[in-house]
Amino acid sequence: MAGYRIREARPADSLALTEALVEAANWDPDRTSPRVSVLADPVRRRYIAGWQRPGDAGFVAEDATGEPVAAGWYRVFSADRPGLGFVASGVPELILGVRPVWRAQGVGRSILQHLVRRAEADGHTRISLSVQRGNFAQRLYLSEGFVTVEQRADADVMVRTFL
């Protein structure tokens, strides 16, 4: 497989982020939801609505032709309109989606590392996420220093704290 490059996400990347959101929701090939169903979920829509707000940060991975193959970003949510991995006001929550053919190629790890460095540089002391149990990405998050802080019905909320 050809190489990829990672760049900062821009306001014009809302489509790439939307596609990554759909990929993240459809991590299990045996239980996929149509794109329209994923985007109809009001909580999931919070991750992309009005991209790029102040405080949002993200990265897009592109293949050799410039086609987006993955994206990861974070947003800060309020307690009255939380995301799926909300832990506290002021703690950014990340989401990461990788096209299936690019999974297990290091793309997701690279974007995750970029996001963690960016969140720390932006002055955050921790970052959170939600991952469904059984999702292979949970091993990635554990290997990058995330720990489970809450178990919900079918997903775990994980946090990475910066030293």
mmCIF file of C-alpha atoms in Angstrom:
data_model
loop_
_atom_site.group_PDB
_atom_site.id
_atom_site.type_symbol
_atom_site.label_atom_id
_atom_site.label_comp_id
_atom_site.label_asym_id
_atom_site.label_seq_id
_atom_site.Cartn_x
_atom_site.Cartn_y
_atom_site.Cartn_z
ATOM 1 C CA MET A 1 0.000 0.000 0.000
ATOM 2 C CA ALA A 2 1.274 3.469 -0.878
ATOM 3 C CA GLY A 3 2.295 5.910 1.807
ATOM 4 C CA TYR A 4 0.261 8.591 3.433
ATOM 5 C CA ARG A 5 0.815 12.043 4.832
ATOM 6 C CA ILE A 6 -0.856 13.763 7.740
ATOM 7 C CA ARG A 7 -1.859 17.390 7.708
ATOM 8 C CA GLU A 8 -3.883 19.657 9.961
ATOM 9 C CA ALA A 9 -7.613 19.636 9.359
ATOM 10 C CA ARG A 10 -9.079 22.817 7.904
ATOM 11 C CA PRO A 11 -12.609 24.240 7.820
ATOM 12 C CA ALA A 12 -13.029 22.798 4.311
ATOM 13 C CA ASP A 13 -12.442 19.270 5.661
ATOM 14 C CA SER A 14 -15.949 18.795 7.019
ATOM 15 C CA LEU A 15 -16.678 16.089 4.407
ATOM 16 C CA ALA A 16 -13.507 14.153 5.299
ATOM 17 C CA LEU A 17 -14.456 14.367 8.987
ATOM 18 C CA THR A 18 -18.003 13.273 8.213
ATOM 19 C CA GLU A 19 -16.703 10.222 6.354
ATOM 20 C CA ALA A 20 -14.346 9.427 9.242
ATOM 21 C CA LEU A 21 -17.259 9.719 11.681
ATOM 22 C CA VAL A 22 -19.210 7.170 9.621
ATOM 23 C CA GLU A 23 -16.168 4.858 9.515
ATOM 24 C CA ALA A 24 -15.741 5.146 13.294
ATOM 25 C CA ALA A 25 -19.384 4.228 13.836
ATOM 26 C CA ASN A 26 -19.083 1.294 11.430
ATOM 27 C CA TRP A 27 -15.950 -0.300 12.885
ATOM 28 C CA ASP A 28 -17.664 -3.716 12.991
ATOM 29 C CA PRO A 29 -18.225 -5.003 9.431
ATOM 30 C CA ASP A 30 -20.940 -7.329 10.731
ATOM 31 C CA ARG A 31 -22.987 -4.460 12.197
ATOM 32 C CA THR A 32 -22.823 -1.481 9.876
ATOM 33 C CA SER A 33 -25.287 1.369 9.812
ATOM 34 C CA PRO A 34 -26.134 3.345 6.680
ATOM 35 C CA ARG A 35 -24.420 6.716 6.459
ATOM 36 C CA VAL A 36 -27.760 8.501 6.780
ATOM 37 C CA SER A 37 -28.518 6.656 10.038
ATOM 38 C CA VAL A 38 -25.151 7.531 11.558
ATOM 39 C CA LEU A 39 -25.609 11.181 10.643
ATOM 40 C CA ALA A 40 -29.196 11.228 11.916
ATOM 41 C CA ASP A 41 -27.946 10.589 15.453
ATOM 42 C CA PRO A 42 -27.989 14.012 17.173
ATOM 43 C CA VAL A 43 -25.101 13.137 19.509
ATOM 44 C CA ARG A 44 -22.871 11.942 16.665
ATOM 45 C CA ARG A 45 -23.729 15.054 14.642
ATOM 46 C CA ARG A 46 -22.215 17.160 17.449
ATOM 47 C CA TYR A 47 -18.785 15.937 16.418
ATOM 48 C CA ILE A 48 -19.020 17.578 12.999
ATOM 49 C CA ALA A 49 -21.646 20.331 13.227
ATOM 50 C CA GLY A 50 -20.099 23.712 12.582
ATOM 51 C CA TRP A 51 -16.590 22.378 12.053
ATOM 52 C CA GLN A 52 -14.216 24.223 12.729
ATOM 53 C CA ARG A 53 -15.187 26.007 15.933
ATOM 54 C CA PRO A 54 -12.715 27.787 18.205
ATOM 55 C CA GLY A 55 -10.958 25.096 20.236
ATOM 56 C CA ASP A 56 -11.426 22.374 17.597
ATOM 57 C CA ALA A 57 -8.286 20.671 16.330
ATOM 58 C CA GLY A 58 -7.775 17.782 13.981
ATOM 59 C CA PHE A 59 -5.695 15.986 11.406
ATOM 60 C CA VAL A 60 -6.418 14.317 8.084
ATOM 61 C CA ALA A 61 -4.383 11.500 6.548
ATOM 62 C CA GLU A 62 -4.197 11.517 2.766
ATOM 63 C CA ASP A 63 -2.929 8.884 0.371
ATOM 64 C CA ALA A 64 -0.410 9.622 -2.380
ATOM 65 C CA THR A 65 -3.178 11.092 -4.581
ATOM 66 C CA GLY A 66 -4.412 13.466 -1.875
ATOM 67 C CA GLU A 67 -7.524 11.411 -1.095
ATOM 68 C CA PRO A 68 -8.466 11.414 2.617
ATOM 69 C CA VAL A 69 -8.075 7.944 4.151
ATOM 70 C CA ALA A 70 -8.510 8.816 7.824
ATOM 71 C CA ALA A 71 -9.231 11.719 10.117
ATOM 72 C CA GLY A 72 -9.125 12.430 13.805
ATOM 73 C CA TRP A 73 -10.172 15.518 15.706
ATOM 74 C CA TYR A 74 -11.255 16.771 19.068
ATOM 75 C CA ARG A 75 -13.868 19.137 20.393
ATOM 76 C CA VAL A 76 -14.778 20.457 23.790
ATOM 77 C CA PHE A 77 -18.382 19.776 24.748
ATOM 78 C CA SER A 78 -20.487 21.281 27.493
ATOM 79 C CA ALA A 79 -22.180 19.261 30.231
ATOM 80 C CA ASP A 80 -25.616 20.108 28.826
ATOM 81 C CA ARG A 81 -24.657 18.858 25.319
ATOM 82 C CA PRO A 82 -22.060 16.143 25.895
ATOM 83 C CA GLY A 83 -20.434 13.803 23.428
ATOM 84 C CA LEU A 84 -20.302 10.037 23.806
ATOM 85 C CA GLY A 85 -17.042 10.147 25.771
ATOM 86 C CA PHE A 86 -17.755 13.216 27.866
ATOM 87 C CA VAL A 87 -15.957 13.293 31.230
ATOM 88 C CA ALA A 88 -15.989 16.979 32.219
ATOM 89 C CA SER A 89 -16.383 20.482 30.849
ATOM 90 C CA GLY A 90 -13.154 21.679 29.323
ATOM 91 C CA VAL A 91 -11.853 18.185 28.515
ATOM 92 C CA PRO A 92 -11.643 17.690 24.754
ATOM 93 C CA GLU A 93 -13.131 14.533 23.328
ATOM 94 C CA LEU A 94 -11.576 12.931 20.297
ATOM 95 C CA ILE A 95 -12.940 10.847 17.491
ATOM 96 C CA LEU A 96 -10.908 8.887 14.990
ATOM 97 C CA GLY A 97 -12.014 7.126 11.815
ATOM 98 C CA VAL A 98 -9.937 5.166 9.328
ATOM 99 C CA ARG A 99 -11.091 3.627 6.053
ATOM 100 C CA PRO A 100 -11.087 -0.167 6.357
ATOM 101 C CA VAL A 101 -8.304 -0.818 3.820
ATOM 102 C CA TRP A 102 -6.034 1.562 5.760
ATOM 103 C CA ARG A 103 -6.609 0.012 9.174
ATOM 104 C CA ALA A 104 -3.653 -1.720 10.845
ATOM 105 C CA GLN A 105 -1.269 0.369 8.694
ATOM 106 C CA GLY A 106 -0.231 2.841 11.422
ATOM 107 C CA VAL A 107 -2.437 5.654 10.140
ATOM 108 C CA GLY A 108 -4.755 5.696 13.148
ATOM 109 C CA ARG A 109 -1.854 5.588 15.607
ATOM 110 C CA SER A 110 -0.110 8.454 13.853
ATOM 111 C CA ILE A 111 -3.227 10.633 13.881
ATOM 112 C CA LEU A 112 -3.860 9.751 17.525
ATOM 113 C CA GLN A 113 -0.328 10.778 18.460
ATOM 114 C CA HIS A 114 -0.740 14.059 16.581
ATOM 115 C CA LEU A 115 -4.001 14.732 18.451
ATOM 116 C CA VAL A 116 -2.489 13.990 21.855
ATOM 117 C CA ARG A 117 0.492 16.269 21.195
ATOM 118 C CA ARG A 118 -1.806 19.015 19.936
ATOM 119 C CA ALA A 119 -4.154 18.774 22.928
ATOM 120 C CA GLU A 120 -1.219 19.004 25.305
ATOM 121 C CA ALA A 121 0.268 21.938 23.377
ATOM 122 C CA ASP A 122 -3.143 23.644 23.519
ATOM 123 C CA GLY A 123 -2.940 23.482 27.314
ATOM 124 C CA HIS A 124 -5.307 20.605 28.005
ATOM 125 C CA THR A 125 -4.405 18.269 30.875
ATOM 126 C CA ARG A 126 -6.349 15.300 29.534
ATOM 127 C CA ILE A 127 -8.334 14.077 26.562
ATOM 128 C CA SER A 128 -11.183 11.570 26.385
ATOM 129 C CA LEU A 129 -12.923 9.245 23.950
ATOM 130 C CA SER A 130 -15.616 6.601 23.788
ATOM 131 C CA VAL A 131 -14.939 3.195 22.271
ATOM 132 C CA GLN A 132 -17.370 0.331 21.889
ATOM 133 C CA ARG A 133 -16.343 -2.889 23.557
ATOM 134 C CA GLY A 134 -14.896 -5.307 21.042
ATOM 135 C CA ASN A 135 -13.520 -2.542 18.839
ATOM 136 C CA PHE A 136 -9.930 -3.430 17.918
ATOM 137 C CA ALA A 137 -9.029 0.264 18.303
ATOM 138 C CA GLN A 138 -9.327 -0.116 22.071
ATOM 139 C CA ARG A 139 -5.942 -1.890 22.055
ATOM 140 C CA LEU A 140 -4.477 1.104 20.229
ATOM 141 C CA TYR A 141 -5.835 3.500 22.841
ATOM 142 C CA LEU A 142 -4.492 1.376 25.696
ATOM 143 C CA SER A 143 -1.057 1.206 24.064
ATOM 144 C CA GLU A 144 -1.052 5.005 23.775
ATOM 145 C CA GLY A 145 -1.711 5.546 27.485
ATOM 146 C CA PHE A 146 -5.499 5.806 27.643
ATOM 147 C CA VAL A 147 -7.228 4.186 30.615
ATOM 148 C CA THR A 148 -10.857 3.231 31.085
ATOM 149 C CA VAL A 149 -12.562 5.584 33.538
ATOM 150 C CA GLU A 150 -16.170 4.553 33.002
ATOM 151 C CA GLN A 151 -18.018 1.583 31.571
ATOM 152 C CA ARG A 152 -21.306 2.373 29.903
ATOM 153 C CA ALA A 153 -23.881 0.032 28.365
ATOM 154 C CA ASP A 154 -21.793 -1.110 25.382
ATOM 155 C CA ALA A 155 -18.834 1.268 25.394
ATOM 156 C CA ASP A 156 -15.975 2.382 27.583
ATOM 157 C CA VAL A 157 -14.980 5.974 28.209
ATOM 158 C CA MET A 158 -11.208 6.301 28.158
ATOM 159 C CA VAL A 159 -8.947 9.175 29.191
ATOM 160 C CA ARG A 160 -5.334 10.041 28.562
ATOM 161 C CA THR A 161 -3.821 12.336 31.167
ATOM 162 C CA PHE A 162 -0.804 14.455 30.318
ATOM 163 C CA LEU A 163 2.080 14.657 32.755
#
